[in-house]
PDB file of C-alpha atoms in Angstrom:
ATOM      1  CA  UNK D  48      -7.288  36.981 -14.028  1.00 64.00           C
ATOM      2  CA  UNK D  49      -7.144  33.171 -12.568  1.00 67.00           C
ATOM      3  CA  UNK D  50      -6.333  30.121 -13.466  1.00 76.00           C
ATOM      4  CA  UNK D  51      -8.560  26.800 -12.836  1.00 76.00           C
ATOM      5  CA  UNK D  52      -7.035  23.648 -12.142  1.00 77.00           C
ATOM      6  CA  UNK D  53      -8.863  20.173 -13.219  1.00 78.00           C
ATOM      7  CA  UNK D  54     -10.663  18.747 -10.417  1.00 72.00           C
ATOM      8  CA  UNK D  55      -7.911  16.075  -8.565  1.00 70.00           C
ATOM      9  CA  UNK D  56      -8.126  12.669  -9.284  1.00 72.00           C
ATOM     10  CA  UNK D  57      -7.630  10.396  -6.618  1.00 68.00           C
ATOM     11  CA  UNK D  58      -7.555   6.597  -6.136  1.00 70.00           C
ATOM     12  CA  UNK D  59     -10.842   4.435  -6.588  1.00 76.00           C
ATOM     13  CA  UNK D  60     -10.341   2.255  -3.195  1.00 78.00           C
ATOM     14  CA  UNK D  61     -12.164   1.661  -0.015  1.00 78.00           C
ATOM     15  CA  UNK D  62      -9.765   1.427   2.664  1.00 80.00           C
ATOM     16  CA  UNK D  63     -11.669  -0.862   5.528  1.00 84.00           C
ATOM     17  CA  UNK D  64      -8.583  -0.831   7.903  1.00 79.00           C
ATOM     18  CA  UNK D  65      -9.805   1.961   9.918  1.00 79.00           C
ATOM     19  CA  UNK D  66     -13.253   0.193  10.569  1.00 82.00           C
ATOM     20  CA  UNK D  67     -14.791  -0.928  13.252  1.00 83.00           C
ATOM     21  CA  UNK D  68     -16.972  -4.066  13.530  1.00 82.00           C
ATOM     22  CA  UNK D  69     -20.356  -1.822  13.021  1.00 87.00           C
ATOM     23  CA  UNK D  70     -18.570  -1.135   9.724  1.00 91.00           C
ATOM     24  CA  UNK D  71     -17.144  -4.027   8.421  1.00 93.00           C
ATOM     25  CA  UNK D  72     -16.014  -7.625   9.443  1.00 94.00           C
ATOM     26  CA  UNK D  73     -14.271 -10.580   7.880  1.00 94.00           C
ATOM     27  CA  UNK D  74     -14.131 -14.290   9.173  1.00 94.00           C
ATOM     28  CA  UNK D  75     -13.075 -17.604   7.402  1.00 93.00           C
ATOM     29  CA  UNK D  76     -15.629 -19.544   5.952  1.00 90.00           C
ATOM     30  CA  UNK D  77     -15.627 -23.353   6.451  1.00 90.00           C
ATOM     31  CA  UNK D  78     -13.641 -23.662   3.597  1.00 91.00           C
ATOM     32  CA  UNK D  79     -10.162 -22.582   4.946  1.00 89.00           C
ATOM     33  CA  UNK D  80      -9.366 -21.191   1.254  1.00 92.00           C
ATOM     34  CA  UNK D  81     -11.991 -18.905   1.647  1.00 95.00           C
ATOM     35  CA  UNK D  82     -13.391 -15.586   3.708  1.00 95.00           C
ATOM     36  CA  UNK D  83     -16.857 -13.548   4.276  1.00 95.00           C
ATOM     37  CA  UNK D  84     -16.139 -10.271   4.074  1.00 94.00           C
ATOM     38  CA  UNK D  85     -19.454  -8.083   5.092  1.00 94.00           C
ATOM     39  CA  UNK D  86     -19.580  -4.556   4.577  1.00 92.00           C
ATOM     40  CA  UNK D  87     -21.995  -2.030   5.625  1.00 92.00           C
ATOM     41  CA  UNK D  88     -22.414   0.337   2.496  1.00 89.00           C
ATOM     42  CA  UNK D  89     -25.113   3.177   2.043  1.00 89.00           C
ATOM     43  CA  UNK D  90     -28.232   2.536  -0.237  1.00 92.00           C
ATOM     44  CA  UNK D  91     -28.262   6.591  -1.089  1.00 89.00           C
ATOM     45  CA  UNK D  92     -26.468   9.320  -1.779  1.00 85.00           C
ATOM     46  CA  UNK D  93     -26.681  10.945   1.182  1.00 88.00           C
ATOM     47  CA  UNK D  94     -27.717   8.702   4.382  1.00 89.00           C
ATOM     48  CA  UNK D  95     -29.460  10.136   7.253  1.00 91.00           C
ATOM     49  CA  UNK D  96     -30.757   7.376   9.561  1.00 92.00           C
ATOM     50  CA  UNK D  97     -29.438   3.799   9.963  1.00 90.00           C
ATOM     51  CA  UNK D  98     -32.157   2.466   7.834  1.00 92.00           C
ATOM     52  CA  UNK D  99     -30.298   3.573   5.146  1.00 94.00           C
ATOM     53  CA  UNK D 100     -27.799   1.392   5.113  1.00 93.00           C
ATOM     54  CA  UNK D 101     -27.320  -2.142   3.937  1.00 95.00           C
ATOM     55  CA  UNK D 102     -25.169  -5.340   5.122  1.00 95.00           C
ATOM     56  CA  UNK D 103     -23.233  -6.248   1.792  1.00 93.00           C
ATOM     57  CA  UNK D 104     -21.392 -10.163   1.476  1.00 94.00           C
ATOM     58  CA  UNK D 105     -18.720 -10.755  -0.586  1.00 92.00           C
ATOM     59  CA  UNK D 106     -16.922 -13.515  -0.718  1.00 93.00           C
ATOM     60  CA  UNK D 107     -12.958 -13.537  -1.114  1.00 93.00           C
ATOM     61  CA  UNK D 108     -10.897 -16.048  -2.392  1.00 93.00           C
ATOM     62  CA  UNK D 109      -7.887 -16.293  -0.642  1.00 94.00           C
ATOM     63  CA  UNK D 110      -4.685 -17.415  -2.487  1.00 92.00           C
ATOM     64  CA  UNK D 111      -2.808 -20.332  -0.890  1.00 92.00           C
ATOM     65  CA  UNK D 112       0.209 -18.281   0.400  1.00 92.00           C
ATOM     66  CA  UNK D 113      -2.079 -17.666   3.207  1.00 93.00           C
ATOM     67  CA  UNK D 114      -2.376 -20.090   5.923  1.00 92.00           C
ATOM     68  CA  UNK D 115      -5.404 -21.334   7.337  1.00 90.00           C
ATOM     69  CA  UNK D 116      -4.571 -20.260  10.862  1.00 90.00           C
ATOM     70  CA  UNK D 117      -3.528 -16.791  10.039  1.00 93.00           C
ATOM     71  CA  UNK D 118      -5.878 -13.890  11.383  1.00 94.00           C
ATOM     72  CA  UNK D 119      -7.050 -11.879   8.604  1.00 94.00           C
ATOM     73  CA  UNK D 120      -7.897  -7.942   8.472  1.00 93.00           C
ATOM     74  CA  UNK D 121      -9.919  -6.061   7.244  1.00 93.00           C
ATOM     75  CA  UNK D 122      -8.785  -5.570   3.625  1.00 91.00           C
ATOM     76  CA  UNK D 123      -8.660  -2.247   1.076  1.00 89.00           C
ATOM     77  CA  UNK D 124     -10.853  -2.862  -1.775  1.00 87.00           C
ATOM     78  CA  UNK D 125      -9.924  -1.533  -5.152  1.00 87.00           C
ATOM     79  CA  UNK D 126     -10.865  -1.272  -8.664  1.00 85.00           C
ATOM     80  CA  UNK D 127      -8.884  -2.638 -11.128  1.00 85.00           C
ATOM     81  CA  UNK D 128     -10.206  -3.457 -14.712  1.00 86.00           C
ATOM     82  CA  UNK D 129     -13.828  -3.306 -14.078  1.00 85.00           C
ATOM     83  CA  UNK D 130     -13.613  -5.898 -10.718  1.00 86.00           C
ATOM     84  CA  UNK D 131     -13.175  -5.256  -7.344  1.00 85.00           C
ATOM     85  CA  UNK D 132      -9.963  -6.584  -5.931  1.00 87.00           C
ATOM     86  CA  UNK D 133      -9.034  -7.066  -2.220  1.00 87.00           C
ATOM     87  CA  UNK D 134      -5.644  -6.233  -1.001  1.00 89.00           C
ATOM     88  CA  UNK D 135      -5.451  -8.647   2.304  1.00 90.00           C
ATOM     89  CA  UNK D 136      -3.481  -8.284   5.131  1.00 90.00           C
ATOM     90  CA  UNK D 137      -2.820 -11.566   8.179  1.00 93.00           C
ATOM     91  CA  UNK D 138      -1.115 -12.339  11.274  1.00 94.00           C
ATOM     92  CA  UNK D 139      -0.163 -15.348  11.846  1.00 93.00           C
ATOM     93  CA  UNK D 140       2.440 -17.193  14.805  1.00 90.00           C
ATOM     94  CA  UNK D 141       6.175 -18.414  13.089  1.00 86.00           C
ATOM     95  CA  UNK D 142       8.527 -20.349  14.881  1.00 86.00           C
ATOM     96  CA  UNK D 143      11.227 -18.733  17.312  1.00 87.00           C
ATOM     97  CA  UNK D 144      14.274 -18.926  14.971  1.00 81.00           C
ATOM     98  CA  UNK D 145      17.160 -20.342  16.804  1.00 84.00           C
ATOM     99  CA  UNK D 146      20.748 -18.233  17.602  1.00 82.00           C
ATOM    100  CA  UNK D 147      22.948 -20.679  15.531  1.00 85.00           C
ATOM    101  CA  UNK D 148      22.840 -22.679  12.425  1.00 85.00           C
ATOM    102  CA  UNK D 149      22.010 -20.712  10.113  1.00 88.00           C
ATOM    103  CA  UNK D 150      23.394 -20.649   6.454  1.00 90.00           C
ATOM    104  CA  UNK D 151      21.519 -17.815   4.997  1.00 92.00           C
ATOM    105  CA  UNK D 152      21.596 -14.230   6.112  1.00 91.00           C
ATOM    106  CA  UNK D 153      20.165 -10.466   4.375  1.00 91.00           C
ATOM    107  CA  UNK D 154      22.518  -7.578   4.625  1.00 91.00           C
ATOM    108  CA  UNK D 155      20.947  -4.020   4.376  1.00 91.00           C
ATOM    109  CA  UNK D 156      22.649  -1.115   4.256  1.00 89.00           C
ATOM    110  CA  UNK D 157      21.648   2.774   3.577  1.00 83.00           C
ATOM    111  CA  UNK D 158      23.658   5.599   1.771  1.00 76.00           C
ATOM    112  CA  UNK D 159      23.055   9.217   0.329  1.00 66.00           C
ATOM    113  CA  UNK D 160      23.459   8.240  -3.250  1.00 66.00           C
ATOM    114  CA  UNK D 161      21.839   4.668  -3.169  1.00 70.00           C
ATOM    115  CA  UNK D 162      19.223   4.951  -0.459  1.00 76.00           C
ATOM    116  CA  UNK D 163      18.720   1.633   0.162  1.00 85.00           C
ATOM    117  CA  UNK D 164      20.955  -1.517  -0.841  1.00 88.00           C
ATOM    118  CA  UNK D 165      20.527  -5.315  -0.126  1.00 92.00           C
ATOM    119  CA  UNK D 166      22.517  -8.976  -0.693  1.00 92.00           C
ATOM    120  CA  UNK D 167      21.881 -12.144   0.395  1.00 94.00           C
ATOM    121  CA  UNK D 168      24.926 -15.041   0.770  1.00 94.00           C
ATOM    122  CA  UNK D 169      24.923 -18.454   1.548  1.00 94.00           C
ATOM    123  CA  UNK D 170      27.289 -20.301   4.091  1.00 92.00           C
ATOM    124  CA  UNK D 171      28.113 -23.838   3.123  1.00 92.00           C
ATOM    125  CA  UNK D 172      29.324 -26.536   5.345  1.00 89.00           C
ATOM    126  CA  UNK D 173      33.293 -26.094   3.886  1.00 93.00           C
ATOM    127  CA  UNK D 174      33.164 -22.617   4.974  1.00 90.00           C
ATOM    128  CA  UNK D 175      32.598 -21.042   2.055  1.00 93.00           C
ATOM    129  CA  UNK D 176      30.338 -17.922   1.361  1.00 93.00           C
ATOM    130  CA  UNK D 177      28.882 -17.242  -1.925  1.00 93.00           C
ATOM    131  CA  UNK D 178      26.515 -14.313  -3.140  1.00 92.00           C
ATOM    132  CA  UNK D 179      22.603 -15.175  -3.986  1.00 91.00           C
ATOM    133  CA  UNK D 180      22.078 -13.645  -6.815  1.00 86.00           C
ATOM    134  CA  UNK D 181      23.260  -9.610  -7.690  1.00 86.00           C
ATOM    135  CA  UNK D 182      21.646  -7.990  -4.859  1.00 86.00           C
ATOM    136  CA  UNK D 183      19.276  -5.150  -4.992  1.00 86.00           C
ATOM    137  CA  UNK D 184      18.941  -1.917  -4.694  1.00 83.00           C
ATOM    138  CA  UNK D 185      16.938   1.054  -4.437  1.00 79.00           C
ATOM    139  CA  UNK D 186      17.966   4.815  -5.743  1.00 72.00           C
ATOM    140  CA  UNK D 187      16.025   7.345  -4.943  1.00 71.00           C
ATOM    141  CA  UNK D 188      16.577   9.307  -8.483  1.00 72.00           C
ATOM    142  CA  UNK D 189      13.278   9.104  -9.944  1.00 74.00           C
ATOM    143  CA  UNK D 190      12.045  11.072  -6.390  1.00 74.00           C
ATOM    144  CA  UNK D 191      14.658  13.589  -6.352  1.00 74.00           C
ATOM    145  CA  UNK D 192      13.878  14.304 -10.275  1.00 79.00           C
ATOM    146  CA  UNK D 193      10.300  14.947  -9.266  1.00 82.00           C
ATOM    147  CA  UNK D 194      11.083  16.918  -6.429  1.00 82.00           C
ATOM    148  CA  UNK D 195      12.947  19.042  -8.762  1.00 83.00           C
ATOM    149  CA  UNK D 196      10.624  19.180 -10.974  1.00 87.00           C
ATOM    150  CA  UNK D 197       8.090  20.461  -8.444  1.00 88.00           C
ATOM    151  CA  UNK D 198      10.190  23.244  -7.666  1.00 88.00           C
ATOM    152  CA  UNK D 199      11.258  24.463 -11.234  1.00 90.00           C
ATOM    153  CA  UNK D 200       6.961  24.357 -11.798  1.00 90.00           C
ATOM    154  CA  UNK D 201       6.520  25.956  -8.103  1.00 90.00           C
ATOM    155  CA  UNK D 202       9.214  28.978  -9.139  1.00 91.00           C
ATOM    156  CA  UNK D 203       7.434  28.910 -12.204  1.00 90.00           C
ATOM    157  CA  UNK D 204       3.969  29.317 -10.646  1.00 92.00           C
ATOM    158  CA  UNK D 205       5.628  32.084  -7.938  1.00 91.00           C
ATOM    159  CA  UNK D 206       6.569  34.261 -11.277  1.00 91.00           C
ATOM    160  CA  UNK D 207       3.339  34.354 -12.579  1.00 92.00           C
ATOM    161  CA  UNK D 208       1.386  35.176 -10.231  1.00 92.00           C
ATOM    162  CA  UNK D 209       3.898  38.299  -9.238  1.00 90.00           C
ATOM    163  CA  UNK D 210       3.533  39.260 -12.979  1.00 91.00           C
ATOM    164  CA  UNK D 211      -0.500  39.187 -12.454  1.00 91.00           C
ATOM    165  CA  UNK D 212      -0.390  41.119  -9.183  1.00 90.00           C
ATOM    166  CA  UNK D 213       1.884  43.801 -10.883  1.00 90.00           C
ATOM    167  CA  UNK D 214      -0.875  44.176 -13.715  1.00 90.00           C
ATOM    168  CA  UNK D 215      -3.707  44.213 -11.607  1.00 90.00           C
ATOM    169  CA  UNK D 216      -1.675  46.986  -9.474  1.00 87.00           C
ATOM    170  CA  UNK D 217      -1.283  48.973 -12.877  1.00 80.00           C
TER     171      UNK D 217
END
């Protein structure tokens, strides 16, 4: 006696990171708003000589949160709602910040029971400090539930198949 499992599922993306430029490449158009990225993608199943592949173009978009001096990467294409989105990632040069003057600053901290906590204040020119905001936070419950949970199923999983070996041993 067996069980089957469903076959897995996993994500519908194209992750172009780890190519090289025989592979893929992206470069800015004229247009500083937008890219070329160009893809080399298989025109069957199952290629077997370079003739059977094919130099794809697709234009991106890029959203204007990018500057137009950043160096982009090579994105990781997804599917989301029937259209291909790319998830873009750039470099690009920022001023040294200087040692003194400033009158914001991020505090991070880590615990056991809140893994990973955050606040922001504000320094104004009287001396005072005040929060930004309620700070944030990050708990790590929902993971430890699941872990959990993955061990009461693995137990679970352990007991049955010593109950099958014993009746197959019968």
């Amino acid at each position: 006696m067996f069980e089957l499992e469903t076959a897995p599922h996993t994500a519908r993306m194209l992750l172009l990171s780890a190519c090289d430029g025989q592979q893929a490449s992206i470069a800015r158009a004229d247009d500083p708003s937008r890219a070329l990225l160009r893809v080399q993608l298989p025109t069957r199943p199952d290629p077997r000589s370079y003739a059977d592949w094919m130099w794809v173009a697709c234009p991106i978009v890029l959203p204007p949160t990018v500057p137009p001096n950043a160096v982009l990467h090579l994105p990781t294409l997804r599917v989301h709602q029937s259209t291909v989105r790319a998830d873009l990632a750039y470099t690009h040069a920022v001023p040294k910040a200087r040692r003194s003057g400033h009158t914001i600053a991020l505090g991070v901290d880590w615990g056991l029971n809140t893994l990973l906590s955050a606040g922001a204040v504000r320094l104004y020119g009287d001396g005072k400090i005040t929060a930004l905001g309620a700070g944030a936070m990050f708990r790590a419950a929902g993971v430890l539930a699941k872990q959990h949970r993955l061990r009461r199923e693995s137990e679970h999983l352990h007991t049955k198949t010593d109950q099958y070996q014993r009746l197959m041993a019968e």
